[in-house]
mmCIF file of C-alpha atoms in Angstrom:
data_model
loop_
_atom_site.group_PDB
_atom_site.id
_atom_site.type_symbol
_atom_site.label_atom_id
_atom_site.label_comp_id
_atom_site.label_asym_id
_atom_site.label_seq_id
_atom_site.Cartn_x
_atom_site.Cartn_y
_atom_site.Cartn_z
ATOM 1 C CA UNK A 30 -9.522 -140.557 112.131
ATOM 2 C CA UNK A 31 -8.657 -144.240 113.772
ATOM 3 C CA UNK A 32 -6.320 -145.867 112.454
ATOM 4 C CA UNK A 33 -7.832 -148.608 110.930
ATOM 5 C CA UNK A 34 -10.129 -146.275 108.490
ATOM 6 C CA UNK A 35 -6.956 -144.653 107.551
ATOM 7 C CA UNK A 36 -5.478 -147.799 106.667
ATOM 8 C CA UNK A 37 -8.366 -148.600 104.441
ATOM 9 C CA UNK A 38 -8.667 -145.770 102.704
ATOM 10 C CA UNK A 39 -5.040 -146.103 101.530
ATOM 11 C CA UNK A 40 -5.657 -149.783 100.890
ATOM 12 C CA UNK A 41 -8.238 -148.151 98.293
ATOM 13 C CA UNK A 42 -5.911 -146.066 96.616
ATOM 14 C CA UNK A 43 -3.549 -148.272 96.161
ATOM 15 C CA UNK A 44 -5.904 -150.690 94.687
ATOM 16 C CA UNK A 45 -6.473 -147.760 91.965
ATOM 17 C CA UNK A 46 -2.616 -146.814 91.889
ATOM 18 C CA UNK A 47 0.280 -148.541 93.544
ATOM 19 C CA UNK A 48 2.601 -145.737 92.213
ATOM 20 C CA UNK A 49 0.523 -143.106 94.141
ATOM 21 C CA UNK A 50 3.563 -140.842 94.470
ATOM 22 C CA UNK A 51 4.130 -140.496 91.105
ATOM 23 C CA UNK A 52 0.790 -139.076 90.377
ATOM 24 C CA UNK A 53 -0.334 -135.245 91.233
ATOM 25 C CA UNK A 54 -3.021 -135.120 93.545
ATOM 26 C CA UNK A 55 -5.282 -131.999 94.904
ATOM 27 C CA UNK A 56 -5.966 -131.510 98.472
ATOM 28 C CA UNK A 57 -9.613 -129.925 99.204
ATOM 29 C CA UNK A 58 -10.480 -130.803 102.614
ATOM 30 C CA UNK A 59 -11.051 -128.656 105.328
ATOM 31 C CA UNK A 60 -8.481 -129.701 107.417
ATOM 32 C CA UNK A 61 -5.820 -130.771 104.562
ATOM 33 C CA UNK A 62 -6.361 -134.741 105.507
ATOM 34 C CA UNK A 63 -5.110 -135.848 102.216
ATOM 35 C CA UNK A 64 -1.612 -133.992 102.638
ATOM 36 C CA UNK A 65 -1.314 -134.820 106.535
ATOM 37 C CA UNK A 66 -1.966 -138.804 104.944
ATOM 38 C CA UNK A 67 0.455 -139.210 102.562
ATOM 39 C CA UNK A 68 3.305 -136.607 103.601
ATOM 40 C CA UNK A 69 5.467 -139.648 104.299
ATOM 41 C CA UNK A 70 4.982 -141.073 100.583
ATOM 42 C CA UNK A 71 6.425 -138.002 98.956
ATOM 43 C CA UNK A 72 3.066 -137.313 97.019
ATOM 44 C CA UNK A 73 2.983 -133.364 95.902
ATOM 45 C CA UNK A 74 -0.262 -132.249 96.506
ATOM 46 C CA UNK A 75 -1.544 -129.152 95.947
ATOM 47 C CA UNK A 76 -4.571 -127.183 97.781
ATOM 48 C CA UNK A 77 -6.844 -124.583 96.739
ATOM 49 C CA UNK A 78 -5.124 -121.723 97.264
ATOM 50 C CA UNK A 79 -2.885 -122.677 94.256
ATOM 51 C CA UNK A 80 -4.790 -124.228 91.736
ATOM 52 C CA UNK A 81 -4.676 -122.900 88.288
ATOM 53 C CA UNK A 82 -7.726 -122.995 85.491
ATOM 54 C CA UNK A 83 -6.083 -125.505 84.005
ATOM 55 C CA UNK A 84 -4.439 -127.552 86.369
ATOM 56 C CA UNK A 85 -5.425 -131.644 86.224
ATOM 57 C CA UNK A 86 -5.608 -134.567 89.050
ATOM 58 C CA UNK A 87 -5.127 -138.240 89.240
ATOM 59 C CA UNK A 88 -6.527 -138.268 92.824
ATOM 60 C CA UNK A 89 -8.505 -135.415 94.491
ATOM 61 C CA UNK A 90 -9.999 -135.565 98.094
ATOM 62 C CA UNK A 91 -12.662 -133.526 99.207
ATOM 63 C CA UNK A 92 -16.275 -132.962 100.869
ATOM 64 C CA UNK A 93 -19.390 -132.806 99.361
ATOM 65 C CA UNK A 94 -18.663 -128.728 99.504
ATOM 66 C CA UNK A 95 -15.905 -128.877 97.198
ATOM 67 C CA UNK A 96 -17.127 -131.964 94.999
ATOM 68 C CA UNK A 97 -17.618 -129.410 91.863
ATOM 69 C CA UNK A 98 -14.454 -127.938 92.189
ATOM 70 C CA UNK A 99 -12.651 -131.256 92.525
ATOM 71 C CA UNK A 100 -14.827 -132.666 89.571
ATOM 72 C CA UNK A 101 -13.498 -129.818 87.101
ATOM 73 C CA UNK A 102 -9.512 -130.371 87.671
ATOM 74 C CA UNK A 103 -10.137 -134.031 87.864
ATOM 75 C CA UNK A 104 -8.112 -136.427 85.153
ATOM 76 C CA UNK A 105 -9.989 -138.249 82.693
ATOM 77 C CA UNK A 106 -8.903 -141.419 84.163
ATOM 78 C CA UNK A 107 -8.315 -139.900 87.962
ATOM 79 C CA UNK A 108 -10.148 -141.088 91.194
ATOM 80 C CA UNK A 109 -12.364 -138.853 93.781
ATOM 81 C CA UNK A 110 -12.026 -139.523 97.841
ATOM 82 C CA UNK A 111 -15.442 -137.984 99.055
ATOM 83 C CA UNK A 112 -16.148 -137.731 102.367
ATOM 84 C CA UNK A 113 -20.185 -137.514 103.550
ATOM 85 C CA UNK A 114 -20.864 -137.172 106.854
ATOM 86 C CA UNK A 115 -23.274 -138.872 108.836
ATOM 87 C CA UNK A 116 -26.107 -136.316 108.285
ATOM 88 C CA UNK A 117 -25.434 -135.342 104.640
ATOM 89 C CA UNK A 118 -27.066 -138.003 102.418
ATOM 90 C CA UNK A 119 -24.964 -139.742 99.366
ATOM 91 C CA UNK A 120 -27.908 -140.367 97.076
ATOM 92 C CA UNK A 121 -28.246 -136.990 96.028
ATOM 93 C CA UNK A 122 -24.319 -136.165 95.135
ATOM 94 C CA UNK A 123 -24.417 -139.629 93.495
ATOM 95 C CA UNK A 124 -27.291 -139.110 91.270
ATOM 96 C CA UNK A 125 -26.578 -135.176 90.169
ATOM 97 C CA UNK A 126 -23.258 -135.893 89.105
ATOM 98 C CA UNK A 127 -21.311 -138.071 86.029
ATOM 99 C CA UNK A 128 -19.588 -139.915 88.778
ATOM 100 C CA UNK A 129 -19.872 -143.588 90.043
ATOM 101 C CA UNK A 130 -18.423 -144.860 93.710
ATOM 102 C CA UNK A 131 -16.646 -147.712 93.282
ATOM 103 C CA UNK A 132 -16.091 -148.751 97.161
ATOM 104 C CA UNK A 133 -16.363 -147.060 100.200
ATOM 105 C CA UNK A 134 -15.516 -146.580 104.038
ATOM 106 C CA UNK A 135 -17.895 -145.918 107.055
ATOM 107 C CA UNK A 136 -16.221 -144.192 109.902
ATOM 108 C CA UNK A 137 -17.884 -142.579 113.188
ATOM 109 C CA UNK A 138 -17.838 -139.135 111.735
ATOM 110 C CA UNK A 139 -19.141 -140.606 108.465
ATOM 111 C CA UNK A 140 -18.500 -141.900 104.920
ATOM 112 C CA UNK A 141 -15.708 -142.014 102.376
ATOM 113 C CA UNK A 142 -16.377 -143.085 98.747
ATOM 114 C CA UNK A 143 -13.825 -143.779 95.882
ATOM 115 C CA UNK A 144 -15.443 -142.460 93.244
ATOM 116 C CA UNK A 145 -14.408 -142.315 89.038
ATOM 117 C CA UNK A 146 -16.386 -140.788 85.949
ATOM 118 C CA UNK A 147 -18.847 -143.038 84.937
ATOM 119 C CA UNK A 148 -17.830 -144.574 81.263
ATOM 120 C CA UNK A 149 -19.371 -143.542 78.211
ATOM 121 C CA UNK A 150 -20.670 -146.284 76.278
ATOM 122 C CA UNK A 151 -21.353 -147.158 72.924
ATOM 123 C CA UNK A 152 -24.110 -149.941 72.988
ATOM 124 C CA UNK A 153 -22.493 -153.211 70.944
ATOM 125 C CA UNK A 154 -25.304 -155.410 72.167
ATOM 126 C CA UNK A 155 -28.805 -155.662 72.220
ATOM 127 C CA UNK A 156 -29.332 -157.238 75.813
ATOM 128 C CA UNK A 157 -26.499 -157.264 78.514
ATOM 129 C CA UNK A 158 -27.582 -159.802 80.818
ATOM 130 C CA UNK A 159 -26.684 -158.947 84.868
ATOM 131 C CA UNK A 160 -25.971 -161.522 87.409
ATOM 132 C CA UNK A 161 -24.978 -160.716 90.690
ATOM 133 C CA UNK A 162 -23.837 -163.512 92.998
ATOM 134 C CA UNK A 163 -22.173 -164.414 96.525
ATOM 135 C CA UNK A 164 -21.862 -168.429 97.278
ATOM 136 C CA UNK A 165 -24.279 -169.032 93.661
ATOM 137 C CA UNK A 166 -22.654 -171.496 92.364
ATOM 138 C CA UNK A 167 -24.743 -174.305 92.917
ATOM 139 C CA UNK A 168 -27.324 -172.566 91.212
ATOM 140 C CA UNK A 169 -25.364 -170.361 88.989
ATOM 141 C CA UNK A 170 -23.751 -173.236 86.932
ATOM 142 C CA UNK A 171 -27.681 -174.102 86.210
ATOM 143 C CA UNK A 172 -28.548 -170.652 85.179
ATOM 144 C CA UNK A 173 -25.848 -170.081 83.051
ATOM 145 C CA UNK A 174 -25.941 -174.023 81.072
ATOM 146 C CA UNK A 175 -29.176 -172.113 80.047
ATOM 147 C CA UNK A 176 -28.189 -168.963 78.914
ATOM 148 C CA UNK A 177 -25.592 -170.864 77.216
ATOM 149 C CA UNK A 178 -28.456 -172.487 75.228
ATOM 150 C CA UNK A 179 -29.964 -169.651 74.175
ATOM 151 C CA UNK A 180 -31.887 -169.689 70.659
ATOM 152 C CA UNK A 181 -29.391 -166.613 69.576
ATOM 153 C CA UNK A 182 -32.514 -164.395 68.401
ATOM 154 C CA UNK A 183 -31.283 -161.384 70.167
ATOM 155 C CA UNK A 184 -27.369 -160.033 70.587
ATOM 156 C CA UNK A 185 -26.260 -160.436 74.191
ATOM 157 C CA UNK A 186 -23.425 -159.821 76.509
ATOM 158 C CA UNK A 187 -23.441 -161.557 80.360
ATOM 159 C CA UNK A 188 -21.883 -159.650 82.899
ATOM 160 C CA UNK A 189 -21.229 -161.441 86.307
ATOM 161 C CA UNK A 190 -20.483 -159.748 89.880
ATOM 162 C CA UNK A 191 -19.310 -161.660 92.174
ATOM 163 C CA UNK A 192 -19.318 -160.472 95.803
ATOM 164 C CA UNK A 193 -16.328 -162.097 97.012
ATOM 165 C CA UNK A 194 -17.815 -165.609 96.935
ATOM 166 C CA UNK A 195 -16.413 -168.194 99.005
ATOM 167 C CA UNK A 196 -17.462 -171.388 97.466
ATOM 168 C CA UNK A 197 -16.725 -172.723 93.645
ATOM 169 C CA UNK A 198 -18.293 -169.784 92.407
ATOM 170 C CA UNK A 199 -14.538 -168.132 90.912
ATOM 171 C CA UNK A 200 -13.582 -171.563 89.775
ATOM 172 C CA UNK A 201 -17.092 -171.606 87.392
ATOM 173 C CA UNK A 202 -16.432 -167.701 86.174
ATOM 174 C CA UNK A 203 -13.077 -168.538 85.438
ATOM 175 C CA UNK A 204 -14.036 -171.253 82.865
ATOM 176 C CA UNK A 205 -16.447 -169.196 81.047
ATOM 177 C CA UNK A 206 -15.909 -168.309 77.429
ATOM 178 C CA UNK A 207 -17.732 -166.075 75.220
ATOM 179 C CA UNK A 208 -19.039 -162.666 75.492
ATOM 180 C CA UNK A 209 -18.687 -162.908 79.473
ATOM 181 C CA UNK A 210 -17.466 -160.424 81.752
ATOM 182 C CA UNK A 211 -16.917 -161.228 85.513
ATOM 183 C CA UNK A 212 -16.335 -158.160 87.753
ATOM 184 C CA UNK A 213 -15.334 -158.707 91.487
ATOM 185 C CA UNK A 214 -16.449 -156.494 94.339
ATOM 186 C CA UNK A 215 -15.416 -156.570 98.217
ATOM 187 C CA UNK A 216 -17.482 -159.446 99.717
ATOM 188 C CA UNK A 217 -18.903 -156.808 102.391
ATOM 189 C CA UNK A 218 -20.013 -154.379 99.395
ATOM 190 C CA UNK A 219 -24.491 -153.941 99.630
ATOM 191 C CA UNK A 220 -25.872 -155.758 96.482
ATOM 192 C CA UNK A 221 -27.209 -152.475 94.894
ATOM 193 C CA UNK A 222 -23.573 -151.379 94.965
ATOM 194 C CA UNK A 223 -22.487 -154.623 93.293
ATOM 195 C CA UNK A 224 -24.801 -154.119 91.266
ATOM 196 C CA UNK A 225 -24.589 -150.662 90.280
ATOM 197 C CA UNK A 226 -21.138 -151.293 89.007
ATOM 198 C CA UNK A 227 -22.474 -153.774 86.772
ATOM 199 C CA UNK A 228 -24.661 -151.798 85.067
ATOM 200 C CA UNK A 229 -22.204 -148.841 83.943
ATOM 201 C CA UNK A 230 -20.489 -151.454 82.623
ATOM 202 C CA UNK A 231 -23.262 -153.049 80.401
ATOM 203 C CA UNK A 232 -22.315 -152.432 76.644
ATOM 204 C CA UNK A 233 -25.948 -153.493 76.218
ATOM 205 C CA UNK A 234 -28.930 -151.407 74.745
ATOM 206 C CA UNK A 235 -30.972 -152.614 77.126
ATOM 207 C CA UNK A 236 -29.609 -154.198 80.905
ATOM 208 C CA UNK A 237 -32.131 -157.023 83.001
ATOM 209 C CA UNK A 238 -30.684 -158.061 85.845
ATOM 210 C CA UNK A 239 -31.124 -162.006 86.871
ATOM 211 C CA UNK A 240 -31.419 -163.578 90.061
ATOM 212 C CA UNK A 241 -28.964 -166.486 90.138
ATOM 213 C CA UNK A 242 -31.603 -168.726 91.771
ATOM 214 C CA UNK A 243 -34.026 -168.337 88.648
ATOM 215 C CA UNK A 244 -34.449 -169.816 85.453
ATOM 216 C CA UNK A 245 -35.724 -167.396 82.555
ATOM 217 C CA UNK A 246 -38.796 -168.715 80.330
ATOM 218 C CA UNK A 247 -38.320 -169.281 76.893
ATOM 219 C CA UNK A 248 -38.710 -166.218 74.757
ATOM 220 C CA UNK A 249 -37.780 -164.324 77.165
ATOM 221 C CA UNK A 250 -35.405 -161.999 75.561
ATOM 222 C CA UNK A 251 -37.605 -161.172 72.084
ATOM 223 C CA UNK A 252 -40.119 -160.399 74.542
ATOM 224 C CA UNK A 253 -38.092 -158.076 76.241
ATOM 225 C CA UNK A 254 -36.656 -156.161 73.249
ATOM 226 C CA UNK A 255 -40.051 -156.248 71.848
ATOM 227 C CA UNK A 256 -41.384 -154.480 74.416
ATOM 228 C CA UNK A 257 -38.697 -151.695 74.227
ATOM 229 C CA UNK A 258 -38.864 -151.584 70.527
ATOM 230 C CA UNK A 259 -43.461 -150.921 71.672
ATOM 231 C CA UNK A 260 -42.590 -148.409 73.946
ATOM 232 C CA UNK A 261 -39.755 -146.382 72.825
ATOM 233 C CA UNK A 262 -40.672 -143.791 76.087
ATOM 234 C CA UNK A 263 -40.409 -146.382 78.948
ATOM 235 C CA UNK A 264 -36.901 -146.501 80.266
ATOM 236 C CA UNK A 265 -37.405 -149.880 82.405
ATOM 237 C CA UNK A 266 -39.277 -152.629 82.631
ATOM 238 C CA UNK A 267 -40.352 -155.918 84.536
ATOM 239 C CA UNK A 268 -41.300 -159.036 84.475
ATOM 240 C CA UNK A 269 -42.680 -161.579 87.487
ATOM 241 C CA UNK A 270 -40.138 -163.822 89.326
ATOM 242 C CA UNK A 271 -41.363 -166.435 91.764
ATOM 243 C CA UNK A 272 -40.927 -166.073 95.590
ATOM 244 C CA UNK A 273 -41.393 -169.154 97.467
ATOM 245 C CA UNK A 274 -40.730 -169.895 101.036
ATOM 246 C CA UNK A 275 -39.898 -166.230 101.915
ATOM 247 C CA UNK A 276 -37.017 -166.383 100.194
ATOM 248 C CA UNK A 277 -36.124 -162.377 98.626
ATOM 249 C CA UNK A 278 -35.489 -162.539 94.774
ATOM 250 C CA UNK A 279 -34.423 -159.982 92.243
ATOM 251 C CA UNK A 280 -37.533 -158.384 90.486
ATOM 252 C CA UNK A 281 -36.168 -158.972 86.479
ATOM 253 C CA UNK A 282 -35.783 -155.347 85.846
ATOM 254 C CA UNK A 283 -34.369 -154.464 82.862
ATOM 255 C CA UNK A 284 -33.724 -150.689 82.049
ATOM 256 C CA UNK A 285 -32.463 -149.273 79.084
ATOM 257 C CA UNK A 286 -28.654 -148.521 79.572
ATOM 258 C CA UNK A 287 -28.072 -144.875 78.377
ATOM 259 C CA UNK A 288 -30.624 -143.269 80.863
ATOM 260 C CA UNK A 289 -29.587 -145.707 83.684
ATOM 261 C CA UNK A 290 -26.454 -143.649 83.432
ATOM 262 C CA UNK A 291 -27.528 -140.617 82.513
ATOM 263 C CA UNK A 292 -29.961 -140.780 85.792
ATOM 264 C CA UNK A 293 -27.886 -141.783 88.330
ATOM 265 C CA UNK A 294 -28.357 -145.304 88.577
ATOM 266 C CA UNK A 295 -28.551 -147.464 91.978
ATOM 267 C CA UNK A 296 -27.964 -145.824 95.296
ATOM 268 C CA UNK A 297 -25.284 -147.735 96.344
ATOM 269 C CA UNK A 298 -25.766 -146.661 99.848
ATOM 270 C CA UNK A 299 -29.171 -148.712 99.978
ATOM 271 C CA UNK A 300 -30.480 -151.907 100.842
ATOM 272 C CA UNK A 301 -31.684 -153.556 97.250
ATOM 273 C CA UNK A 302 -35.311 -153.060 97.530
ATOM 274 C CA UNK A 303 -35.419 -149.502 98.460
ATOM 275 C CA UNK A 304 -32.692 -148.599 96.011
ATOM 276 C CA UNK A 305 -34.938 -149.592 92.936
ATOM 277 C CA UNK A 306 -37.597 -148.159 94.143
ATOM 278 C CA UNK A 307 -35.997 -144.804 94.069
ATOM 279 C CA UNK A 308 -34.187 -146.268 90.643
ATOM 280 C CA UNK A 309 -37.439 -146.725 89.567
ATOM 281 C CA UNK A 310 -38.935 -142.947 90.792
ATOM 282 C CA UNK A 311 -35.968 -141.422 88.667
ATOM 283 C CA UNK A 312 -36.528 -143.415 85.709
ATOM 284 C CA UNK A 313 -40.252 -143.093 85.221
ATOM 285 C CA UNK A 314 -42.999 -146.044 85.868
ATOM 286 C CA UNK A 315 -41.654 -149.174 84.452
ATOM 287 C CA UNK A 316 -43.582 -151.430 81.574
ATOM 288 C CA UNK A 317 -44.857 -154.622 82.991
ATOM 289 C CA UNK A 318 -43.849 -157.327 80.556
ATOM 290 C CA UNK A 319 -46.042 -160.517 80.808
ATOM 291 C CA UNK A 320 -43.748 -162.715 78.890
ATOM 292 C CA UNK A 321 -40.896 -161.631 80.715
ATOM 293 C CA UNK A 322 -41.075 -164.692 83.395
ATOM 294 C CA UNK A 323 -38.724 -167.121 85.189
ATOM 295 C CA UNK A 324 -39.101 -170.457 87.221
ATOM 296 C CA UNK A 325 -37.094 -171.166 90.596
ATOM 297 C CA UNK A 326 -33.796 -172.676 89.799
ATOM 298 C CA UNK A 327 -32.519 -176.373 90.844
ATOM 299 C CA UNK A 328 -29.192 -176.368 92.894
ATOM 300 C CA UNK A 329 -26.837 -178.792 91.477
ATOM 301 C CA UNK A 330 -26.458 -181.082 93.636
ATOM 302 C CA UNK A 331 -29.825 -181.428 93.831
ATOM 303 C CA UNK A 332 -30.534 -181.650 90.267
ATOM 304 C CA UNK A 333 -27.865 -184.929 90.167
ATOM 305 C CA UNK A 334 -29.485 -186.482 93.108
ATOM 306 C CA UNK A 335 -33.415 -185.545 92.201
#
């Protein structure tokens, strides 16, 4: 492995434990990597060929071959480093098991992910409102001045992820108040990664994500949870969000929470587009809510000089 990807990887792990040699951690590799890493550290890892029934992890490496076996002497709170190679594809280890990848590392011979349990749960909210961003902030502050004027008819939570923005965009989050939650990802993480972390962590019956360059209609929100409340058997729904001048926009997608999970959410190895459509395969055909619109958003600068 060069040298680089090594040095990575442990950035990872340290970014999950700085104490990683006070942890136990389980070596399933083929060729022992995780040992041969962290000899120096004076981790005690164990392998295979001494693992008792009841034996527990904070950090086990493996391959998509021993996955299972690394799943059932995993801790509660302990991470996975999978490695997928080049030909072996992620969306289907992803999706089949109560695990969620958190960040990953591409290599020539393939990928590693730094996967954890997914979280159970318990919905405290009727909407949690998802907003992704990267450089927003001209139109985020817009966006959320209106959420922040909501009529209150329906319970919500926002939860922001922000993709290592560069501009005034952690200087806005940070002077939020309220039921807000900002999480940050790695500014080269793909969107439906981003944004796959954001939904696991909706406490939300229902999750809609929302492009920061729009501006939801009024109503929106009864509409939505109307809708769910109509059609207890659909599991997502959308709404129509303008597209002008090319420019790519979020489809407002909500889903409801519990089966997002439950099914695997985003492939967080996709581009955006393709990974809801195979969201969307997984979770059944999606309600089309009429009332369930949004306008283009004004940047704000433009808004001061218009």
């Amino acid at each position: 492995m060069p040298p680089r990807c090594r040095q990575v990887l442990a950035a990872l792990l340290e970014s999950v434990s700085s104490d990683i040699a006070g942890h136990r951690c389980l070596d399933l590799s083929a060729n022992g990597l995780g040992g041969a890493w962290f000899d120096a550290r004076g981790v005690a890892w164990s392998d295979a060929s001494r693992l008792r029934p009841h034996d527990r992890f904070a950090l086990v490496v493996c391959e998509l071959a021993s996955i299972d076996l690394g799943l059932e002497h995993l801790d509660v709170e302990g991470v996975l480093l999978v490695f997928v190679s080049t030909n072996e594809a992620a969306a289907t280890w992803l999706t089949q098991r109560n695990i969620i990848s958190r960040a990953s590392v591409r290599s020539a011979e393939g990928n590693w992910f730094l996967c954890a349990r997914r979280p159970v749960l318990t919905p405290t909210y009727e909407v949690s409102l998802v907003v992704p961003c990267q450089d927003d902030a001209r139109y985020l502050a817009p966006l959320l001045l209106h959420l922040a004027n909501d009529p209150g008819e329906v319970t919500w939570e926002l939860v922001v992820v922000d993709r290592g923005s560069f501009d005034e965009t952690g200087a806005l989050l940070r002077s939020l108040q309220g039921d807000v939650r900002v999480i940050h990802r790695p500014r080269h993480t793909l969107q439906a990664d981003a944004l796959d972390v954001a939904l696991h962590a909706c406490a939300g019956e229902l999750a809609v994500v929302v492009d920061p360059h729009l501006i939801p209609a009024p109503g929106w929100l009864p509409a939505l949870t109307a809708a769910a409340a109509a059609s207890p058997e659909a599991l997502a729904f959308l709404g129509q969000s303008p597209a002008e001048d090319g420019e790519r926009l979020l489809p407002l997608l909500a889903v409801r929470s519990a089966p997002y999970r439950a099914r695997g959410g985003l492939d967080p190895t996709l581009a955006t587009e393709h990974a809801v459509s195979d969201l969307l395969c997984r979770l059944g055909t999606p309600r089309l809510v009429p009332a369930l619109t949004a306008d283009l958003g004004q940047p704000i600068d433009a808004a001061r000089t218009g």
